[in-house]
Coordinates of C-alpha atoms in Angstrom, one line a residue:
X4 CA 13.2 -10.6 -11.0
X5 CA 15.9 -8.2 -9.6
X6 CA 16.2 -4.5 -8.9
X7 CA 18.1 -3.8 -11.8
X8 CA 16.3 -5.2 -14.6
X9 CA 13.3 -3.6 -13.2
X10 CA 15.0 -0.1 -12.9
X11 CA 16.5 -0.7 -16.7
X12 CA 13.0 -1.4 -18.3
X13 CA 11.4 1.7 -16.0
X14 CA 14.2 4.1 -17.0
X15 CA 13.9 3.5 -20.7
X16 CA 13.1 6.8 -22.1
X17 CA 9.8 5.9 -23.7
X18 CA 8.6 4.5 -20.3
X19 CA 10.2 7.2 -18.2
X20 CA 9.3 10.4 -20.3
X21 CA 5.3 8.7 -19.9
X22 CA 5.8 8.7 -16.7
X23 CA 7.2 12.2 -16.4
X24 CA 4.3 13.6 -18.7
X25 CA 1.6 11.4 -16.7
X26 CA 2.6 13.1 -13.2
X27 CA 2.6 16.7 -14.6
X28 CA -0.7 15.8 -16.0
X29 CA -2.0 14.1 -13.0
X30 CA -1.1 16.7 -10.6
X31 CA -3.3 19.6 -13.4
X32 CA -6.5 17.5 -13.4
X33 CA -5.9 16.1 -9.4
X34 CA -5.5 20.0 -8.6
X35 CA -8.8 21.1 -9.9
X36 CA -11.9 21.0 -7.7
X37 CA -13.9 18.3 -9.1
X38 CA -11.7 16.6 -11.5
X39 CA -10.9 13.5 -9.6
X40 CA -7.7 10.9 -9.9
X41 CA -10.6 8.2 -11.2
X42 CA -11.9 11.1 -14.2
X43 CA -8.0 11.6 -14.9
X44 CA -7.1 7.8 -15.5
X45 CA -10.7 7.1 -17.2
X46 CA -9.6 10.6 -19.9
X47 CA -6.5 8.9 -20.1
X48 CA -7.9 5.1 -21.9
X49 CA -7.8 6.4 -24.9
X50 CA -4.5 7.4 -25.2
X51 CA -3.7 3.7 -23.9
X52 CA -4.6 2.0 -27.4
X53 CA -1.6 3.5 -28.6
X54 CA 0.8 2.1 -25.5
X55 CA 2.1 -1.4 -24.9
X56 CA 1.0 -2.8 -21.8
X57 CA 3.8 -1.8 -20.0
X58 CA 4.2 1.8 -21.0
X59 CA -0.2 2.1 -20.2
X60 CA 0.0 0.4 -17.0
X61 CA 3.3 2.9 -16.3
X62 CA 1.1 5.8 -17.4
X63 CA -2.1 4.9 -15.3
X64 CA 0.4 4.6 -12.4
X65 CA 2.1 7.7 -12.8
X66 CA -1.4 9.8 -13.1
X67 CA -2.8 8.1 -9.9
X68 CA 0.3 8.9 -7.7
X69 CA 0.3 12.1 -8.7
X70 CA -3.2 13.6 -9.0
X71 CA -4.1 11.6 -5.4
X72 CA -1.5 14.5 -3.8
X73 CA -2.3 17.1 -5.9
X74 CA -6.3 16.9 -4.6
X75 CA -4.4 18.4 -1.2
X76 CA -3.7 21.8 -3.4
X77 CA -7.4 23.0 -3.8
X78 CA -8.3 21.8 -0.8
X79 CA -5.5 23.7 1.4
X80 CA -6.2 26.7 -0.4
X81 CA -10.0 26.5 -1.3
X82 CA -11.2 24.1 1.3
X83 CA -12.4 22.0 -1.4
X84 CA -10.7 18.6 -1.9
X85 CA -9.7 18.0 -5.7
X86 CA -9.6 13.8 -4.8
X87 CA -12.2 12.1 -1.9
X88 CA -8.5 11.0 -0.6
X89 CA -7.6 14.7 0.6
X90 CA -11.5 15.2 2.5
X91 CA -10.5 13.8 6.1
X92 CA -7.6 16.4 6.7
X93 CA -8.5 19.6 4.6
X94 CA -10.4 21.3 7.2
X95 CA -6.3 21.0 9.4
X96 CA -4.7 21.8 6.0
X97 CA -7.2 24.9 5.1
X98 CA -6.9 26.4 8.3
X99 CA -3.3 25.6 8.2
X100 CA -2.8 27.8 4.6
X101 CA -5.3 30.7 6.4
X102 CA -2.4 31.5 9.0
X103 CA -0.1 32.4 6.1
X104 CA 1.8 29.1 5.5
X105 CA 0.2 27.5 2.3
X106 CA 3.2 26.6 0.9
X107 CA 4.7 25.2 4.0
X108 CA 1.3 22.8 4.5
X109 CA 1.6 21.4 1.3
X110 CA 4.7 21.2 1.0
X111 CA 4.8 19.1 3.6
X112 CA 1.9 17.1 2.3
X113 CA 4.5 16.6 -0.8
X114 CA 7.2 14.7 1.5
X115 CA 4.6 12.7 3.4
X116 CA 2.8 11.8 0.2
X117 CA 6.1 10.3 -1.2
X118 CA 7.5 8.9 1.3
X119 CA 4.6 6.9 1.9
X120 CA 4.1 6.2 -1.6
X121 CA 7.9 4.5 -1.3
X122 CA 7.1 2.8 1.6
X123 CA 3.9 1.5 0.5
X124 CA 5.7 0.0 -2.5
X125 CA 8.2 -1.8 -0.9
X126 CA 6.2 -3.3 1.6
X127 CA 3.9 -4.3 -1.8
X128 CA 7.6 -5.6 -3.5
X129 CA 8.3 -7.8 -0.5
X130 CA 5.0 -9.1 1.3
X131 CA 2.6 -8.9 -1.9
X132 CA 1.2 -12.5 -1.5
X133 CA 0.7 -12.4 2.4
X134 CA -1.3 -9.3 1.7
X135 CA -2.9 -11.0 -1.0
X136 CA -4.0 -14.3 0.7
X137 CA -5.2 -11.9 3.6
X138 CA -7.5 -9.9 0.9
X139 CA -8.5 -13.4 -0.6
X140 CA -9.8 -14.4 2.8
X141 CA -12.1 -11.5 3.2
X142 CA -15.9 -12.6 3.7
X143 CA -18.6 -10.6 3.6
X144 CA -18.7 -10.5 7.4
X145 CA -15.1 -9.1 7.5
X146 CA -16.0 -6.6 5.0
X147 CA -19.1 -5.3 6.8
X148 CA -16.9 -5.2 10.3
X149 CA -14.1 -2.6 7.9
X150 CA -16.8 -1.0 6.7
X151 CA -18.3 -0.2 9.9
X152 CA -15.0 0.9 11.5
X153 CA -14.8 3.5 8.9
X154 CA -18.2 5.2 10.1
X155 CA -17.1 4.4 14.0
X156 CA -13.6 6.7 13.2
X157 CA -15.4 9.2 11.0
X158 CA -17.8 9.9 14.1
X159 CA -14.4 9.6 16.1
X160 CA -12.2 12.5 14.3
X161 CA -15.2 14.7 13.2
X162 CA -15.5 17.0 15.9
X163 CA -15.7 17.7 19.6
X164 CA -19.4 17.3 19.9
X165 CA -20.4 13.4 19.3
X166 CA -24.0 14.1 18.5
X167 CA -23.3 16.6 16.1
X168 CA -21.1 14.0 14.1
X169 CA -23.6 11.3 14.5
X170 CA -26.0 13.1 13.0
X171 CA -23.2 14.1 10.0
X172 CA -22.7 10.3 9.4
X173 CA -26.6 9.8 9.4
X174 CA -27.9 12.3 6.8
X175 CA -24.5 10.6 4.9
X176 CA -26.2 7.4 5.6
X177 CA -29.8 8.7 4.5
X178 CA -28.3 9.5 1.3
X179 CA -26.6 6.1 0.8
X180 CA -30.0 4.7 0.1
X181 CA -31.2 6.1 -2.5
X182 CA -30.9 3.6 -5.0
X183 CA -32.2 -0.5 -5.3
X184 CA -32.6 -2.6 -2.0
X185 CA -30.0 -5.2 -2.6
X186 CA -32.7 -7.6 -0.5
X187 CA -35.6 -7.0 -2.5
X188 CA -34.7 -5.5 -5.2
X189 CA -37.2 -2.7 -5.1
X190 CA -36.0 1.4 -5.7
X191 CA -36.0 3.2 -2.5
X192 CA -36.2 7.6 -2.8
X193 CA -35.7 7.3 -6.6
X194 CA -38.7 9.1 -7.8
X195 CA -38.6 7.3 -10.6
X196 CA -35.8 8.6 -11.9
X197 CA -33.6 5.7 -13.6
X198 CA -30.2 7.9 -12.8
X199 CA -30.5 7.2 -9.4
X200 CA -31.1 3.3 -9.3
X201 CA -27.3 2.8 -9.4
X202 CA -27.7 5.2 -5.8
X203 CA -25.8 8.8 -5.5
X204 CA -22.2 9.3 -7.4
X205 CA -20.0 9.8 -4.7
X206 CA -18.2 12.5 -7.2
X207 CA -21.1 15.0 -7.6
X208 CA -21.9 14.3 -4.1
X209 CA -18.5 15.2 -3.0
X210 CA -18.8 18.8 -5.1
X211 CA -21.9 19.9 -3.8
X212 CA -21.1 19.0 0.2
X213 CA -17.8 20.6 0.4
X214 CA -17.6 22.9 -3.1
X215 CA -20.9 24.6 -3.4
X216 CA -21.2 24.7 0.3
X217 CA -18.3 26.8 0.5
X218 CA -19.1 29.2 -2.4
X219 CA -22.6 29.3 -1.5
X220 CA -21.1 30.4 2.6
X221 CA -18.6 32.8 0.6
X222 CA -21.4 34.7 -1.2
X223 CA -23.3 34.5 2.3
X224 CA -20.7 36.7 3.9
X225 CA -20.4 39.1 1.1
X226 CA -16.6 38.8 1.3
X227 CA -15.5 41.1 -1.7
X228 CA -11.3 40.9 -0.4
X229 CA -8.7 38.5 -2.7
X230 CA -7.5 35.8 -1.1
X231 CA -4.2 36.5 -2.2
X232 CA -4.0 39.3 0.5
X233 CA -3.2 36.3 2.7
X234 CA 0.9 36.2 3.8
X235 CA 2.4 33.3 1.0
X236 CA 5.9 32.7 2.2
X237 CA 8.7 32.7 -0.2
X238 CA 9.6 29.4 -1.7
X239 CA 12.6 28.4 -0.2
X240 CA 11.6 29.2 3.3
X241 CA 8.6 27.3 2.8
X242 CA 10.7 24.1 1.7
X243 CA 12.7 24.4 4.6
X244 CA 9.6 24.8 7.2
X245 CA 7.9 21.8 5.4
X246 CA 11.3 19.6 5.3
X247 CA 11.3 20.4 9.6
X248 CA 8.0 19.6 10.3
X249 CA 8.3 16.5 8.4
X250 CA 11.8 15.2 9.8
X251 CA 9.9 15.6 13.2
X252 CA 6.8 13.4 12.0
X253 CA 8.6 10.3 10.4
X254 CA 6.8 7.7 13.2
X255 CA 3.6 9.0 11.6
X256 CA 4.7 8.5 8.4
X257 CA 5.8 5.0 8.8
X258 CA 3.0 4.0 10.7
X259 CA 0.1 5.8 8.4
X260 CA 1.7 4.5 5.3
X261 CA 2.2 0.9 6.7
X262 CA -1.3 0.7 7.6
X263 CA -2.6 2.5 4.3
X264 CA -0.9 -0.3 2.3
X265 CA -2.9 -3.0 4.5
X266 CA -6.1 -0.8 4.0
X267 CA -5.3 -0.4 0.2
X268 CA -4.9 -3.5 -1.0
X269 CA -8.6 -4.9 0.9
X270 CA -10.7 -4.5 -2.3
X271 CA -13.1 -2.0 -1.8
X272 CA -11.3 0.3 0.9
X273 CA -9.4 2.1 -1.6
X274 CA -7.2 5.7 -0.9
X275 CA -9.8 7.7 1.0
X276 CA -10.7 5.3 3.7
X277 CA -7.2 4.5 4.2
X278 CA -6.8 8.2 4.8
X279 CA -9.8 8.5 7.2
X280 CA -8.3 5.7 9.6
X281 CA -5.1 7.1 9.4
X282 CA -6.5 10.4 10.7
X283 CA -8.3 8.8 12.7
X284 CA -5.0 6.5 14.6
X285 CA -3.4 9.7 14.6
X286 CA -5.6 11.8 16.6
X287 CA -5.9 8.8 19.1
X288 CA -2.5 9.0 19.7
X289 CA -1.2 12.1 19.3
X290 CA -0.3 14.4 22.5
X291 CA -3.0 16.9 21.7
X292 CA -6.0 15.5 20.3
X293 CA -8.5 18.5 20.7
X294 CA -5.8 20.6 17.4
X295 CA -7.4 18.3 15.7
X296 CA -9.6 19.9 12.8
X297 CA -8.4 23.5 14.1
X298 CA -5.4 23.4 11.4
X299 CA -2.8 20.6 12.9
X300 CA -0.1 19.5 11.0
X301 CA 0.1 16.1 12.4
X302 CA -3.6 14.9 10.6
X303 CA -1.8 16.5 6.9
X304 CA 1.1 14.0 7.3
X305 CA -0.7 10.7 8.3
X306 CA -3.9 11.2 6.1
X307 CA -1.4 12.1 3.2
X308 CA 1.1 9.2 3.9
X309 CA -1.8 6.8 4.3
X310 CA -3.6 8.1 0.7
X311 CA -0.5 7.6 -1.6
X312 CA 0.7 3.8 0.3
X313 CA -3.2 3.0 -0.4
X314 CA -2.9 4.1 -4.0
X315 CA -0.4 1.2 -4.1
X316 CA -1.9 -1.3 -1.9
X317 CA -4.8 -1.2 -4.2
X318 CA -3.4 -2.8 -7.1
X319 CA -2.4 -6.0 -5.0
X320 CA -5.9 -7.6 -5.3
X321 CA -6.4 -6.1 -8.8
X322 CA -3.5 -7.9 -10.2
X323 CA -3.4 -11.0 -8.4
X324 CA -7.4 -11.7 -8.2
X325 CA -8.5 -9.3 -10.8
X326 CA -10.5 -7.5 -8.3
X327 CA -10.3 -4.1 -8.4
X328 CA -9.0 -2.7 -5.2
X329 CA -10.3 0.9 -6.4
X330 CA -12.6 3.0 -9.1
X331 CA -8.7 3.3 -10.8
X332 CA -7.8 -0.4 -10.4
X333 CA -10.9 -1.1 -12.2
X334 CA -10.2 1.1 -15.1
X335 CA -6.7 -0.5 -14.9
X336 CA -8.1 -3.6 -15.3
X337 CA -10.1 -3.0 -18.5
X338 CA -7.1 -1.6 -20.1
X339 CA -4.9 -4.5 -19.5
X340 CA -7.6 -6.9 -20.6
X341 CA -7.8 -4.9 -23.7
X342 CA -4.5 -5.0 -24.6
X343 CA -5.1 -9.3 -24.5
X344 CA -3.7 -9.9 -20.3
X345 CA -6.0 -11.4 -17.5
X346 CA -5.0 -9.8 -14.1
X347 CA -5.4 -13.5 -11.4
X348 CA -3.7 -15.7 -9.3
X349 CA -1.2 -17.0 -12.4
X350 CA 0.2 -13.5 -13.6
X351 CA 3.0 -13.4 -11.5
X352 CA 4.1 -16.0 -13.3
X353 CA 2.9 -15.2 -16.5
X354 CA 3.7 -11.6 -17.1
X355 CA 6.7 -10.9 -14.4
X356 CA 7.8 -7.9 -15.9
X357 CA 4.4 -6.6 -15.9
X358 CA 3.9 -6.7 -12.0
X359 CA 7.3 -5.2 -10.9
X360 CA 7.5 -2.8 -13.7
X361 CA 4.2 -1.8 -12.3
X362 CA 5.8 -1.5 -9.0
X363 CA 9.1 0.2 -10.4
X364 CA 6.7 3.1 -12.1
X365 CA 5.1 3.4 -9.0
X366 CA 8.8 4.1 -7.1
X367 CA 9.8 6.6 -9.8
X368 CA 6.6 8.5 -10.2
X369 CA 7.0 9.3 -6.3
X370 CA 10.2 10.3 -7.0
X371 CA 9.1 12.5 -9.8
X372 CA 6.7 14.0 -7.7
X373 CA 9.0 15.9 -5.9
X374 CA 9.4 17.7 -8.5
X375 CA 6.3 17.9 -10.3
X376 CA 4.5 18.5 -7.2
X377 CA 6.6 21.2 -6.0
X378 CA 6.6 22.7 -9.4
X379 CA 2.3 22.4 -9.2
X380 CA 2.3 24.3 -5.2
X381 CA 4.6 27.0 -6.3
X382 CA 2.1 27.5 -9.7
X383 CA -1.3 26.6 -7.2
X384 CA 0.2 29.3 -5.0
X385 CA -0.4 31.7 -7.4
X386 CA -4.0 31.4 -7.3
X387 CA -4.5 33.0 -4.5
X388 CA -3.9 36.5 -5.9
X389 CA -7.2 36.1 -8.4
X390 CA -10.3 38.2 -7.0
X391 CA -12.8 36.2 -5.2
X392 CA -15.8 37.3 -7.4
X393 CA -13.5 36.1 -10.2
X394 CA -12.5 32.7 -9.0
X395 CA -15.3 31.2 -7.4
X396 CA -17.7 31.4 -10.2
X397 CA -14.4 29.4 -12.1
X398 CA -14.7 27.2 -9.4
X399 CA -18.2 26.6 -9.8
X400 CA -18.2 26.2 -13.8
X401 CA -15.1 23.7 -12.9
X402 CA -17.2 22.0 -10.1
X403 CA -20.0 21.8 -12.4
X404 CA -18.4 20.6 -15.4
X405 CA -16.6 17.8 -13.0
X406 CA -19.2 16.5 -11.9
X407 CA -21.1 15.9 -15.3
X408 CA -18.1 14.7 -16.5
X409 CA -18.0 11.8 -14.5
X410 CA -21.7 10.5 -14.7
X411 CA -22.6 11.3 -18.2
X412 CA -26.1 12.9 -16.8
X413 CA -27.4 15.8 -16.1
X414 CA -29.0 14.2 -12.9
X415 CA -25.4 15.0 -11.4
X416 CA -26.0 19.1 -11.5
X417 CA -29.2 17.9 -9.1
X418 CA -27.1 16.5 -7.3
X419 CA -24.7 18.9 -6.9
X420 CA -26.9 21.3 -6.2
X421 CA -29.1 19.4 -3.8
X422 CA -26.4 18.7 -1.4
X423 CA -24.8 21.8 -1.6
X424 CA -27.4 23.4 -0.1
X425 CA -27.8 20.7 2.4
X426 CA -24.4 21.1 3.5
X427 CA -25.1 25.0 3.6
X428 CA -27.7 24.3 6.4
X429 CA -25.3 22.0 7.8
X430 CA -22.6 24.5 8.3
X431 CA -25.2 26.9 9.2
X432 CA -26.1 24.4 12.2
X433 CA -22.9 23.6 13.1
X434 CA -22.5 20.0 12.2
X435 CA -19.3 18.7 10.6
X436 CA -19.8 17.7 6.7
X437 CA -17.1 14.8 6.7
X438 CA -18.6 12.1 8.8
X439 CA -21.7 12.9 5.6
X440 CA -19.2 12.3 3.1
X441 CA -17.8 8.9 4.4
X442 CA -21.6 7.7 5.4
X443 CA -22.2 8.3 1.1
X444 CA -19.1 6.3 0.6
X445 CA -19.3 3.4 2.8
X446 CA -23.2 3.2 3.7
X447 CA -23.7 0.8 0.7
X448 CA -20.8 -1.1 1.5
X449 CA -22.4 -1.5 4.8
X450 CA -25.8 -2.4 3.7
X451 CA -24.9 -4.9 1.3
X452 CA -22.1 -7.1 3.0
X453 CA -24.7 -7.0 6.2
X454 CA -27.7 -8.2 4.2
X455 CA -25.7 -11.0 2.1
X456 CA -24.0 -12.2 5.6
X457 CA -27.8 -12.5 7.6
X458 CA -29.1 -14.2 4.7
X459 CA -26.2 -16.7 4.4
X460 CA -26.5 -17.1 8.6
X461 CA -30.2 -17.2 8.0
X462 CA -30.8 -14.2 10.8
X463 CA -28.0 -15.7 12.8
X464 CA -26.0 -12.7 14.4
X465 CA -23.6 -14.6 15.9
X466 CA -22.2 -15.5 12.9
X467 CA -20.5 -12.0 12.6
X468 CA -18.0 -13.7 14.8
X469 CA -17.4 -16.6 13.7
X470 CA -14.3 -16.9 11.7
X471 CA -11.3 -15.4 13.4
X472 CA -10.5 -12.4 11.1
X473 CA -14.1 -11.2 11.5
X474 CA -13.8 -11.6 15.2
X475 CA -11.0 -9.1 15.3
X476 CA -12.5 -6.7 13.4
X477 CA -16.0 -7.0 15.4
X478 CA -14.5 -6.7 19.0
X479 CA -12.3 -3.3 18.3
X480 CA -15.0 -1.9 16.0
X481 CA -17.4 -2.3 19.0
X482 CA -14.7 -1.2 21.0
X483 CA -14.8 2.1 19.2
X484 CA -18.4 2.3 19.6
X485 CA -18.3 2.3 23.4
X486 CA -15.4 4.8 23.4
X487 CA -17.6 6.9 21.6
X488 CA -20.4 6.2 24.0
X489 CA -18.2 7.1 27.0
X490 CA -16.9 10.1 25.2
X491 CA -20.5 11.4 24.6
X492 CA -21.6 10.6 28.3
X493 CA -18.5 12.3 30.1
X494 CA -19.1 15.6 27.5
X495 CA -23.3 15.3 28.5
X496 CA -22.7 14.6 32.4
X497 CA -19.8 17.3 32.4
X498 CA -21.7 20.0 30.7
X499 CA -24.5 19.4 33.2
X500 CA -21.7 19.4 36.7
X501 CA -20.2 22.5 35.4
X502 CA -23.2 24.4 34.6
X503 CA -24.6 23.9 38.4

């Protein structure tokens, strides 16, 4: 199908004006702490009965883009991500907006985030069924090996002290339990409470660590000043700023985005691991690794170009396999099986239009987003002149609402608060809350690929390695491992030299 039959059937009003309304929506809900990209397409099905299949799978697209960027707005100014995609560089992008340059932080966010949208796109237009048969291929054993990579980065870009982040990612991990063993089937730290057999939401989970942590370290210090007697830097200025930093960045962008697309469309990985190895690349090879998690651009512009060329990657196994690449893919799924299509290997030939309409909307609601997401920082902006005692009990009634929202139960409150305080005494100890969050998201994914691959090698470990893909992944993952290692032994035996 060529570019300009695509371009005519995306910039047909109906289809365009969805789009248009979809990213102003997406970048309200994506904004607010707690109201997640997934909550905004799931609020959005309804609405879809009324659509053709083009026009919902055009408006699905256009919310996603959208509200993935706009969970960098709260979590620049609040330190509280409004997606799981924004959580490996807010701490950079908070500190960042602290020294009187909130505009200029996300407004850079803005370019990277669309610019990697584009380019994830067109890698998808071009190289969509090598990506796909690569995704095919996946075994458990390869899925346990990108799982366990995540964890190895997370411990890798958390903080200077590798203990400290260790023992992040294993109270994440301890969490990641709760639920029913996949291998025996039995509920582990339920307390017989059906809620938790499905294990912890990652959504409520997500508000307590970072949202109630903060307010709960806010109302600790007794601060009583506004934020908005922070410098905000005029509009203009701040576009400018953002546009240099960016121009100087565009290796990062290119090589964050290329990779989120790979990342994106392995089912399962989804936008905010693809973010987390992103940051994670970055800080490996950036010139000054230790302005890392101090307020360094460089993390904002790879973990924000990786997010949104995920957010495309994702739909290449949920169209061609029907496997849902995400929590949004999945929902995208339903919808186009309810309006009488079955995403798999034959609906590239099927429903043509379908796929690279999909990946037109996808071009145009980056595009869009230049607008719509400047429009949403220049509005955000404004929050920071609202008291404190005024806006953090908003915050927490938003946080709160969120995260029922989501689950349907009141079990997600618990939850909320549970962690929160957890978190509290985390921050209170001095260990880094984000290696936590990414043990939650992927310590299931770990568990269960690891237990289905022994029982198929029958206790064989080997067998980890023994198809080529898996191999790969293996030998850097340990690789990582024994960097770490080294990194924690230099840091013990040069403490120890230096203090004689």
């Amino acid at each position: 199908m060529d570019l300009l039959a695509i371009f005519t059937i995306v910039l047909d009003p109906r289809i365009l004006g969805t789009i248009l309304l979809c990213t102003l929506y997406g970048a309200f809900v994506g904004a607010m702490p707690g109201l997640t990209a997934t909550m905004a397409v799931a609020l959005l099905v309804p609405f879809t009965w009324f659509m053709d299949p083009v026009q919902a799978a055009a408006a699905i697209v256009a919310t996603t883009t959208t509200a993935i960027f706009a969970g960098d707005i709260s979590g620049a100014l609040l330190k509280i991500p409004g997606t799981p995609a924004s959580a490996a560089y807010v701490e950079d992008s908070f500190r960042l907006s602290q020294t009187g340059k909130p505009r200029t932080t996300l407004f850079t966010s803005l370019f990277a985030s669309v610019c990697g949208g584009v380019i994830g796109v067109a890698i998808l237009a071009y190289a969509t069924p090598q990506l796909a048969q690569l995704s095919r291929s996946f075994s458990s054993d390869e899925a346990f090996w990108l799982a366990t990579l995540g964890l190895s980065c997370a411990v890798f870009v958390g903080g200077p002290s590798v203990p400290r982040n260790f023992a992040s990612l294993f109270i994440g991990l301890a969490v990641a339990t709760i639920g029913i063993d996949v291998a025996v089937g039995h509920p582990r730290y339920t307390f017989g409470m059906l809620e938790l057999y499905d294990g912890v939401n990652f959504i409520p989970a997500m508000i307590g660590i970072f949202a109630l942590s903060e307010l709960l370290r806010n109302a600790a210090l007794g601060r009583q000043t506004r934020i908005g007697k922070l410098v905000v830097e005029p509009l203009l200025v701040a576009i400018r700023a953002a546009w240099r930093e960016f121009r100087t960045r565009w290796v990062n962008v290119i090589r964050s985005a290329s990779g989120g697309t790979v990342i994106g469309a392995l089912p399962g990985a989804g936008a905010d691991v693809a973010a987390w190895i992103a940051y994670a690349v970055s800080r490996r090879f950036s010139k000054t690794p230790e302005a890392y998690g101090r307020g360094h651009v460089e993390g904002v512009v790879d973990g924000g170009a990786a997010n949104n060329a995920a957010v495309a990657g994702a739909w290449t196994p949920a169209l061609v396999f029907g496997i849902p690449g995400d929590s949004v893919t999945a929902i995208a799924i339903g919808v186009l099986m309810m309006k009488g299509l079955t995403p798999g290997p034959d609906i590239f030939a099927n429903d043509t239009v379908l796929v690279y309409t999909i990946f037109g909307s996808f071009f145009m609601a980056n595009v869009l987003m230049l607008f719509t997401g400047g429009l949403a920082v220049a509005l955000a902006t404004q929050v920071l002149r609202v008291p404190r005692a005024v806006l953090m009990p908003l915050i927490l009634l938003l946080s709160m609402i969120g995260g029922y929202a989501i689950t349907g139960s009141v079990i997600a409150i618990w939850i909320i608060l549970a962690l929160g305080l957890l978190a509290s005494g985390m921050i209170w100890a001095s260990i880094p809350l984000a290696p936590a969050i990414l043990g939650i998201v992927l310590g299931r994914i770990v568990e269960d690929n690891f237990m289905v691959s022994m029982m198929k090698a029958r206790g064989d470990l080997t067998e980890f390695f023994a198809r080529d893909t898996a191999a790969v992944l293996g030998t850097l993952t340990l690789l990582v491992w024994a960097a770490l290692l080294l990194r924690a032994g230099w840091s013990f035996f040069g403490n120890r030299t230096s203090s004689k």
